[in-house]
PDB file of C-alpha atoms in Angstrom:
ATOM      1  CA  UNK L   1       0.048  -0.174  -0.021  1.00 96.00           C
ATOM      2  CA  UNK L   2       1.119   3.619  -0.856  1.00 98.00           C
ATOM      3  CA  UNK L   3      -0.243   6.302   0.950  1.00 98.00           C
ATOM      4  CA  UNK L   4       0.276   9.837  -0.745  1.00 98.00           C
ATOM      5  CA  UNK L   5      -0.374  12.754   1.729  1.00 98.00           C
ATOM      6  CA  UNK L   6      -0.457  16.067   0.204  1.00 98.00           C
ATOM      7  CA  UNK L   7      -1.637  19.701   0.828  1.00 96.00           C
ATOM      8  CA  UNK L   8      -0.725  23.216   1.498  1.00 88.00           C
ATOM      9  CA  UNK L   9       2.181  24.414   3.575  1.00 85.00           C
ATOM     10  CA  UNK L  10       1.369  23.803   7.425  1.00 87.00           C
ATOM     11  CA  UNK L  11      -1.618  21.829   6.647  1.00 90.00           C
ATOM     12  CA  UNK L  12      -0.174  19.003   8.667  1.00 89.00           C
ATOM     13  CA  UNK L  13       1.172  16.628   6.116  1.00 92.00           C
ATOM     14  CA  UNK L  14       4.436  15.596   8.049  1.00 91.00           C
ATOM     15  CA  UNK L  15       2.390  15.115  11.418  1.00 90.00           C
ATOM     16  CA  UNK L  16      -0.090  12.830   9.603  1.00 95.00           C
ATOM     17  CA  UNK L  17       2.701  11.012   8.048  1.00 95.00           C
ATOM     18  CA  UNK L  18       4.356  10.484  11.353  1.00 93.00           C
ATOM     19  CA  UNK L  19       1.233   9.402  13.027  1.00 93.00           C
ATOM     20  CA  UNK L  20       0.851   6.768  10.188  1.00 96.00           C
ATOM     21  CA  UNK L  21       4.453   5.668  10.646  1.00 95.00           C
ATOM     22  CA  UNK L  22       3.731   5.005  14.329  1.00 94.00           C
ATOM     23  CA  UNK L  23       0.415   3.171  13.686  1.00 95.00           C
ATOM     24  CA  UNK L  24       1.211   1.101  10.509  1.00 96.00           C
ATOM     25  CA  UNK L  25       4.976   0.985  10.781  1.00 96.00           C
ATOM     26  CA  UNK L  26       5.097   2.083   6.975  1.00 96.00           C
ATOM     27  CA  UNK L  27       8.232   4.082   6.342  1.00 96.00           C
ATOM     28  CA  UNK L  28       7.743   7.711   4.885  1.00 93.00           C
ATOM     29  CA  UNK L  29       9.294   9.663   2.193  1.00 97.00           C
ATOM     30  CA  UNK L  30       9.388  13.300   2.724  1.00 95.00           C
ATOM     31  CA  UNK L  31       9.296  14.977  -0.782  1.00 96.00           C
ATOM     32  CA  UNK L  32      10.993  18.054   1.013  1.00 93.00           C
ATOM     33  CA  UNK L  33      14.216  15.723   1.925  1.00 94.00           C
ATOM     34  CA  UNK L  34      14.278  14.569  -1.567  1.00 97.00           C
ATOM     35  CA  UNK L  35      14.040  18.153  -2.968  1.00 95.00           C
ATOM     36  CA  UNK L  36      16.776  19.439  -0.523  1.00 93.00           C
ATOM     37  CA  UNK L  37      18.997  16.529  -1.376  1.00 96.00           C
ATOM     38  CA  UNK L  38      18.853  17.262  -4.696  1.00 97.00           C
ATOM     39  CA  UNK L  39      19.400  21.109  -4.309  1.00 96.00           C
ATOM     40  CA  UNK L  40      22.224  20.616  -1.746  1.00 95.00           C
ATOM     41  CA  UNK L  41      24.184  18.124  -3.781  1.00 97.00           C
ATOM     42  CA  UNK L  42      24.201  20.282  -6.681  1.00 96.00           C
ATOM     43  CA  UNK L  43      21.977  18.168  -9.018  1.00 96.00           C
ATOM     44  CA  UNK L  44      19.754  20.977  -9.872  1.00 96.00           C
ATOM     45  CA  UNK L  45      20.078  24.712 -10.287  1.00 96.00           C
ATOM     46  CA  UNK L  46      16.551  25.001  -8.392  1.00 96.00           C
ATOM     47  CA  UNK L  47      16.303  26.625  -5.143  1.00 93.00           C
ATOM     48  CA  UNK L  48      13.614  26.021  -2.424  1.00 89.00           C
ATOM     49  CA  UNK L  49      11.900  29.102  -3.426  1.00 86.00           C
ATOM     50  CA  UNK L  50      11.376  27.752  -6.988  1.00 92.00           C
ATOM     51  CA  UNK L  51       7.765  26.347  -6.287  1.00 85.00           C
ATOM     52  CA  UNK L  52       6.389  26.624  -9.841  1.00 88.00           C
ATOM     53  CA  UNK L  53       9.389  24.270 -11.285  1.00 96.00           C
ATOM     54  CA  UNK L  54       9.743  21.971  -8.145  1.00 96.00           C
ATOM     55  CA  UNK L  55       6.517  19.905  -8.935  1.00 96.00           C
ATOM     56  CA  UNK L  56       7.413  18.986 -12.487  1.00 97.00           C
ATOM     57  CA  UNK L  57      11.094  18.428 -11.679  1.00 98.00           C
ATOM     58  CA  UNK L  58      10.516  16.304  -8.383  1.00 98.00           C
ATOM     59  CA  UNK L  59       7.251  14.363  -9.599  1.00 98.00           C
ATOM     60  CA  UNK L  60       8.804  12.051 -12.313  1.00 98.00           C
ATOM     61  CA  UNK L  61      11.160  11.045  -9.639  1.00 98.00           C
ATOM     62  CA  UNK L  62       8.564  10.292  -6.793  1.00 98.00           C
ATOM     63  CA  UNK L  63       6.298   8.674  -9.224  1.00 98.00           C
ATOM     64  CA  UNK L  64       9.006   6.124 -10.309  1.00 98.00           C
ATOM     65  CA  UNK L  65       9.624   5.613  -6.512  1.00 98.00           C
ATOM     66  CA  UNK L  66       6.105   5.037  -5.938  1.00 98.00           C
ATOM     67  CA  UNK L  67       6.196   2.460  -8.867  1.00 98.00           C
ATOM     68  CA  UNK L  68       8.955   0.737  -7.596  1.00 98.00           C
ATOM     69  CA  UNK L  69       7.547   0.136  -4.065  1.00 98.00           C
ATOM     70  CA  UNK L  70       4.377  -1.268  -5.446  1.00 98.00           C
ATOM     71  CA  UNK L  71       6.087  -3.692  -7.800  1.00 98.00           C
ATOM     72  CA  UNK L  72       8.345  -4.841  -4.619  1.00 98.00           C
ATOM     73  CA  UNK L  73       5.090  -4.972  -2.612  1.00 98.00           C
ATOM     74  CA  UNK L  74       6.670  -2.552  -0.332  1.00 98.00           C
ATOM     75  CA  UNK L  75       4.322  -0.094   2.031  1.00 98.00           C
ATOM     76  CA  UNK L  76       5.286   3.587   1.671  1.00 98.00           C
ATOM     77  CA  UNK L  77       3.902   6.795   2.905  1.00 98.00           C
ATOM     78  CA  UNK L  78       5.176   9.674   0.382  1.00 98.00           C
ATOM     79  CA  UNK L  79       4.501  13.208   1.855  1.00 97.00           C
ATOM     80  CA  UNK L  80       4.854  16.678   0.373  1.00 96.00           C
ATOM     81  CA  UNK L  81       3.315  19.323  -1.364  1.00 93.00           C
ATOM     82  CA  UNK L  82       4.856  18.575  -4.711  1.00 96.00           C
ATOM     83  CA  UNK L  83       2.039  16.261  -5.975  1.00 98.00           C
ATOM     84  CA  UNK L  84       0.676  17.413  -9.258  1.00 97.00           C
ATOM     85  CA  UNK L  85      -3.186  17.735  -9.558  1.00 98.00           C
ATOM     86  CA  UNK L  86      -3.248  15.131 -12.449  1.00 98.00           C
ATOM     87  CA  UNK L  87      -0.826  12.782 -10.604  1.00 98.00           C
ATOM     88  CA  UNK L  88      -3.590   9.772 -11.345  1.00 98.00           C
ATOM     89  CA  UNK L  89      -2.639   9.983 -14.963  1.00 98.00           C
ATOM     90  CA  UNK L  90       0.754   8.635 -14.425  1.00 98.00           C
ATOM     91  CA  UNK L  91      -0.270   5.321 -13.109  1.00 98.00           C
ATOM     92  CA  UNK L  92      -2.416   2.539 -14.648  1.00 98.00           C
ATOM     93  CA  UNK L  93      -5.339   0.684 -12.845  1.00 98.00           C
ATOM     94  CA  UNK L  94      -3.257  -1.848 -11.169  1.00 98.00           C
ATOM     95  CA  UNK L  95      -0.917   0.834  -9.707  1.00 98.00           C
ATOM     96  CA  UNK L  96      -3.814   3.011  -8.939  1.00 98.00           C
ATOM     97  CA  UNK L  97      -5.587   0.040  -6.955  1.00 98.00           C
ATOM     98  CA  UNK L  98      -2.457   0.239  -4.361  1.00 98.00           C
ATOM     99  CA  UNK L  99      -2.397   3.951  -3.664  1.00 98.00           C
ATOM    100  CA  UNK L 100      -4.398   5.861  -0.971  1.00 98.00           C
ATOM    101  CA  UNK L 101      -4.472   9.493  -1.626  1.00 98.00           C
ATOM    102  CA  UNK L 102      -4.895  12.047   1.079  1.00 98.00           C
ATOM    103  CA  UNK L 103      -5.190  15.926   0.640  1.00 98.00           C
ATOM    104  CA  UNK L 104      -5.464  18.115   3.830  1.00 97.00           C
ATOM    105  CA  UNK L 105      -6.868  21.821   3.327  1.00 96.00           C
ATOM    106  CA  UNK L 106      -7.853  24.258   5.706  1.00 95.00           C
ATOM    107  CA  UNK L 107     -10.859  26.685   5.247  1.00 94.00           C
ATOM    108  CA  UNK L 108     -10.613  30.198   5.329  1.00 95.00           C
ATOM    109  CA  UNK L 109     -12.681  30.411   8.474  1.00 95.00           C
ATOM    110  CA  UNK L 110     -10.241  27.958  10.175  1.00 93.00           C
ATOM    111  CA  UNK L 111      -7.367  29.750   9.239  1.00 93.00           C
ATOM    112  CA  UNK L 112      -8.820  33.064  10.570  1.00 93.00           C
ATOM    113  CA  UNK L 113      -9.649  31.505  13.703  1.00 93.00           C
ATOM    114  CA  UNK L 114      -6.451  29.198  14.201  1.00 88.00           C
ATOM    115  CA  UNK L 115      -3.799  31.028  12.572  1.00 86.00           C
ATOM    116  CA  UNK L 116      -1.442  31.427  15.429  1.00 83.00           C
ATOM    117  CA  UNK L 117      -2.137  27.874  16.399  1.00 84.00           C
ATOM    118  CA  UNK L 118      -1.140  26.645  12.864  1.00 77.00           C
ATOM    119  CA  UNK L 119       1.977  28.917  13.070  1.00 79.00           C
ATOM    120  CA  UNK L 120       2.971  27.511  16.340  1.00 72.00           C
ATOM    121  CA  UNK L 121       2.470  23.748  15.459  1.00 60.00           C
ATOM    122  CA  UNK L 122       4.746  24.333  12.182  1.00 53.00           C
ATOM    123  CA  UNK L 123       7.817  22.999  13.817  1.00 50.00           C
ATOM    124  CA  UNK L 124       5.882  19.631  15.655  1.00 51.00           C
ATOM    125  CA  UNK L 125       7.979  17.269  13.371  1.00 52.00           C
ATOM    126  CA  UNK L 126      10.305  19.124  11.814  1.00 55.00           C
ATOM    127  CA  UNK L 127      12.381  22.348  12.561  1.00 57.00           C
ATOM    128  CA  UNK L 128      11.432  24.947   9.972  1.00 50.00           C
ATOM    129  CA  UNK L 129      14.338  27.459   9.525  1.00 56.00           C
ATOM    130  CA  UNK L 130      12.127  30.601   8.386  1.00 59.00           C
ATOM    131  CA  UNK L 131       8.262  30.737   8.512  1.00 63.00           C
ATOM    132  CA  UNK L 132       8.513  34.622   8.098  1.00 67.00           C
ATOM    133  CA  UNK L 133       6.623  34.377   4.908  1.00 67.00           C
ATOM    134  CA  UNK L 134       3.890  32.883   6.363  1.00 72.00           C
ATOM    135  CA  UNK L 135       0.632  35.248   6.747  1.00 85.00           C
ATOM    136  CA  UNK L 136      -3.020  34.623   6.964  1.00 91.00           C
ATOM    137  CA  UNK L 137      -3.384  35.868   3.387  1.00 93.00           C
ATOM    138  CA  UNK L 138      -0.512  33.493   1.969  1.00 88.00           C
ATOM    139  CA  UNK L 139      -2.123  30.363   3.916  1.00 92.00           C
ATOM    140  CA  UNK L 140      -5.502  31.284   2.401  1.00 95.00           C
ATOM    141  CA  UNK L 141      -4.271  31.581  -1.057  1.00 95.00           C
ATOM    142  CA  UNK L 142      -1.942  28.286  -0.729  1.00 94.00           C
ATOM    143  CA  UNK L 143      -5.312  26.480   0.503  1.00 95.00           C
ATOM    144  CA  UNK L 144      -7.300  27.733  -1.833  1.00 97.00           C
ATOM    145  CA  UNK L 145      -5.092  26.719  -4.691  1.00 96.00           C
ATOM    146  CA  UNK L 146      -4.621  23.174  -3.349  1.00 96.00           C
ATOM    147  CA  UNK L 147      -8.381  22.667  -2.550  1.00 97.00           C
ATOM    148  CA  UNK L 148      -9.826  24.130  -5.971  1.00 97.00           C
ATOM    149  CA  UNK L 149      -6.628  22.209  -7.916  1.00 97.00           C
ATOM    150  CA  UNK L 150      -7.297  18.783  -6.670  1.00 98.00           C
ATOM    151  CA  UNK L 151     -11.206  19.367  -6.420  1.00 97.00           C
ATOM    152  CA  UNK L 152     -11.210  19.886 -10.224  1.00 98.00           C
ATOM    153  CA  UNK L 153      -9.060  17.011 -10.846  1.00 98.00           C
ATOM    154  CA  UNK L 154     -11.833  15.123  -9.301  1.00 97.00           C
ATOM    155  CA  UNK L 155      -9.943  14.096  -5.834  1.00 98.00           C
ATOM    156  CA  UNK L 156     -11.208  14.080  -2.573  1.00 96.00           C
ATOM    157  CA  UNK L 157      -9.843  16.818  -0.297  1.00 97.00           C
ATOM    158  CA  UNK L 158     -10.122  16.638   3.576  1.00 96.00           C
ATOM    159  CA  UNK L 159     -11.170  19.832   4.529  1.00 95.00           C
ATOM    160  CA  UNK L 160     -10.186  21.063   8.130  1.00 93.00           C
ATOM    161  CA  UNK L 161     -12.693  23.469   9.371  1.00 93.00           C
ATOM    162  CA  UNK L 162     -13.288  22.656  13.184  1.00 88.00           C
ATOM    163  CA  UNK L 163     -11.178  20.306  15.093  1.00 87.00           C
ATOM    164  CA  UNK L 164      -7.656  19.526  13.500  1.00 86.00           C
ATOM    165  CA  UNK L 165      -6.928  16.604  16.014  1.00 87.00           C
ATOM    166  CA  UNK L 166     -10.450  14.941  15.290  1.00 91.00           C
ATOM    167  CA  UNK L 167     -10.097  15.191  11.364  1.00 89.00           C
ATOM    168  CA  UNK L 168      -6.477  13.781  11.590  1.00 88.00           C
ATOM    169  CA  UNK L 169      -7.371  10.743  13.998  1.00 89.00           C
ATOM    170  CA  UNK L 170     -10.290   9.991  11.479  1.00 90.00           C
ATOM    171  CA  UNK L 171      -7.762   9.786   8.747  1.00 89.00           C
ATOM    172  CA  UNK L 172      -5.935   7.233  10.719  1.00 86.00           C
TER     173      UNK L 172
END
């Protein structure tokens, strides 16, 4: 089984992946770790700020890792924001039967009510070096883009509007 977890920044992707690792004992691959490994090793001239170019650069690698894990009958959680809206087009039915997709998105109301809480939980699993870019407006725009893009592609999006912890527990 492959579990793909995606969503906007700060939506809790890494927290969910960690909880799934603890519950199911499936290893997880952070797409951010792959990104930084490729950037820091000099295998790309892209930077962490090149979001518009990172998805098309990283996804072909991640896609083939997923296929390899399925072919080897291995369980894997793949977590990160660099998943294209049309990701399903890259897999045949036999692969798709082995993939569970989870997309996390906050509502605007939740962001307005819980912005400081969201920001304060940003380092629950990983230490973020710089969150100064994160504003309510940025978070709303990122979540709107993720929600609309994946919904338009026909995906189910887990919308967080009330209780974050209960929503995450329900996904487990």
